[in-house]
Amino acid sequence: MHEPVLLRRQGHPDATLEAYVADGGLKGFARTREIGQAATVAVVTESGLVGRGGAGFPTGRKWESVRTAAESERYFVLNADESEPGTFKDRVMIETDPYMVLEGVLIACYAIAATRAYIYVRGEYRGAARLLAAAATQLAAAGHLDGIAPGGRPLAIEVRHGGGAYICGEETALFRSIEGYRGEPMSKPPFPTVAGLFRKPTVINNVETIANIPDILSRGAGWLQRYGTDRSPGVKLFSVSGHVGRPGVYELPFGAPLQELLDLAQAGRDLRALLLGGAAGTFVFPGDFDMPLSYEGAQSRAATLGSGALIAFDQGTDLWRVAERLGNFFAHESCGQCVPCRIGTRRQHEMLAALADGSGGDGERERIATLGQVMTDASICGLGQTASTAVRSLIDAESRGLLAV
Amino acid sequence: MQDTFAILIDGKEAAAHAGETILDALRRAQVDTPTLCTHEHLTPAKACRACVVELKGSRALVASCERKVEPGMELRTDSRRVLEARRGVFELLLSQNDVSAAPALVLQAERAGADRERYRGQRYDRGLHDDNELYVRDYDKCILCYRCVEACGPDVQNTFALTVAGRGFSAGIAAGYGESLPDSACVFCGNCVAVCPTGALMDKREHTLRAEGRWDESRYDVVQTTCSYCGVGCQLELHVDRRSNQIVKVTSPGDHSITQGFLCVKGRYGYSFVEA
Ligand SMILES: Cc1cc2nc3c(=O)[nH]c(=O)nc-3n(C[C@H](O)[C@H](O)[C@H](O)COP(=O)(O)O)c2cc1C
Ligand code: SF4
Ligand code: SF4
Ligand code: SF4
């Protein structure tokens, strides 16, 4: 049995700053102040931590480019927008341990000499936003924010609320949203570390990524590697929903077999398929339930962990109907900026609706595949680029005979 | 001195200048590249994706109108991926828009090998906005190229009457907060009309003549003159119907040093005194 690390304070009574400190909290931040900025970033780099928001980018590398940036105005942004269907681990992380998340924010801000921190919280997550704002107030009152910002000033932490658009979780759209514009993604390059929020060097990290930081600092660069695999060090939060006995958030070391996660969530033996990695993920069938839950393990089965969402479907589920709902999601959430995604997601949804209703045929399957390639190749951002991933994995599974009942 | 370096276009070496876009380099090398949203005097919107090219080392294709050249870039403009992506862009537009007033778009679609029938589904049905005396807006023809927004905004006019509202398939151009043009901040300079590539924005006179089947470009002479309203010296092109001796439209040359094709309400629409 894996002893939870990130979620170790689950079930503790109300999170207070006193309780957090009594339980060993803020040690990582103390360590950061002791060793300084460059050494802090070096520890994060050495730890092997990569982003948990879906893209898997090495966290230390991001921090280092902003730490060494020429411009003195820099920002740190915590991405708590979490709007991927079936993903709710960041919410549980925040509600379980808001202080650990904020300690990670303090360490990041100190390490990159951020002039200001923004926390962008999904609009519906009122409770989580309240908890974070209250915890930030407590930390400020106790003087823990003093001297973090350049010039020895206290760090300003600003909590912003999303307005209900999935696309505003995409980092560049999120910046636009904070700036007061329409949430439309921008091209990369320039990357956020060069020109991010207000066109200044910016580190943006996912909640779960940041929750790893305090322990990495207090326990050392090698700590993360005590968990997981060589290529995927650490632990991962999985959001499990759908046809399982105990839906919820589960923490496992990377590399644990998928079946173990299913057992934890009390999935029955009659599962038809899983959607792994959220709306932009892939369908996984029982033959692959022995898959190791690591980045390389998923890749070897042409799957993706994404943000760690798993939706289970039993034998009674019509997977084409599921695909139709996914198609609807992307059509609804496209920002509308570029042609392949604005029109493509709508056409894809229409064709999926035809397939789900039984009125579509091979022509639809072929057109969906052709269109999927156009969206993947020519869309501006990750939404359009991955809007056909799950659907195409279903078509592929069908051609391999995996959908036969 | 201009910093010049080499890039590879379809395996052939070409010269590129620091600071220019890939599209600039492609055009100098005479590589035919379809474009819809980009405009020489406006910020690239990188929205239509017709100009995408394959850049070695980049997972997705890149918009050549926006991406700046870098030394040693290896580009492909003739690969299957590029050609299929471009064709797809045109096929999607054809499945959504009324392209009856956009001959340039139709021509480019044909050149890209677009099949009008590939994608079918809901088309735009937004109705005609005919709420003022100077120009009409037919958003069934709009491809959301952002040109009008940029021209009305910081690129030219700084009036900010236009914006994009809604999202996904419902995203479209709105004046103010969905108001009529006269109620919005619009000052009727017509610069949005001047840059619209699809005929979605059209001068009222042209729109009326077209609707009556009386628009006939073969009958129009272009008379060059200088606007007489103020001392700026904007050059005007009066499109005059030879038979009736009536002005049907006023434009300004896009390469004119003073106007770059942009005018104010008086120069563009204040011509009826000539007929009085
Ligand atoms: C359409 C779209 C939605 C996204 N939504 C989120 C989100 O809700 N939360 C998140 O952390 N990252 C999201 N991302 C990824 C972010 O752009 C970014 O990669 C991430 O916040 C970086 O943090 P990390 O390096 O710690 O993972 C999204 C990306 C795309 C393309
Ligand atoms: S891919 Fe979709 S969400 Fe992303 S910029 Fe284009 S239209 Fe917007
Ligand atoms: S006429 Fe001028 S002010 Fe009015 S919307 Fe067009 S560009 Fe803006
Ligand atoms: S109205 Fe014309 S200029 Fe404006 S976005 Fe639509 S097509 Fe482009």
PDB file of C-alpha atoms in Angstrom, chain A residues 182 331-332 334-336 342-343 345-346, chain B residues 96 122 124 126 144 164-174:
ATOM      1  CA  ARG A 182     -10.973  37.588 -24.138  1.00  0.00           C
ATOM      2  CA  ALA A 331     -17.258  22.362 -29.894  1.00  0.00           C
ATOM      3  CA  HIS A 332     -18.657  24.152 -26.869  1.00  0.00           C
ATOM      4  CA  SER A 334     -13.401  26.130 -28.555  1.00  0.00           C
ATOM      5  CA  CYS A 335     -12.569  29.808 -28.223  1.00  0.00           C
ATOM      6  CA  GLY A 336     -13.440  30.284 -31.875  1.00  0.00           C
ATOM      7  CA  ARG A 342     -13.860  26.792 -34.613  1.00  0.00           C
ATOM      8  CA  ILE A 343     -15.492  25.029 -37.543  1.00  0.00           C
ATOM      9  CA  THR A 345     -14.957  20.941 -33.670  1.00  0.00           C
ATOM     10  CA  ARG A 346     -18.497  21.719 -34.828  1.00  0.00           C
TER      11      ARG A 346
ATOM     12  CA  GLN B  96     -19.880  27.354 -43.061  1.00  0.00           C
ATOM     13  CA  GLN B 122     -24.811  23.817 -39.875  1.00  0.00           C
ATOM     14  CA  TYR B 124     -23.937  30.493 -40.535  1.00  0.00           C
ATOM     15  CA  ARG B 126     -27.002  35.338 -38.709  1.00  0.00           C
ATOM     16  CA  LEU B 144     -13.620  35.883 -38.461  1.00  0.00           C
ATOM     17  CA  VAL B 164     -15.310  39.362 -30.988  1.00  0.00           C
ATOM     18  CA  ALA B 165     -18.182  38.022 -28.928  1.00  0.00           C
ATOM     19  CA  GLY B 166     -19.255  34.468 -28.162  1.00  0.00           C
ATOM     20  CA  ARG B 167     -17.097  31.425 -28.615  1.00  0.00           C
ATOM     21  CA  GLY B 168     -16.661  28.400 -30.815  1.00  0.00           C
ATOM     22  CA  PHE B 169     -19.034  28.265 -33.767  1.00  0.00           C
ATOM     23  CA  SER B 170     -21.015  31.115 -32.195  1.00  0.00           C
ATOM     24  CA  ALA B 171     -18.039  33.467 -32.071  1.00  0.00           C
ATOM     25  CA  GLY B 172     -18.637  36.502 -34.235  1.00  0.00           C
ATOM     26  CA  ILE B 173     -17.984  40.190 -34.640  1.00  0.00           C
ATOM     27  CA  ALA B 174     -20.052  42.480 -32.459  1.00  0.00           C
TER      28      ALA B 174
END
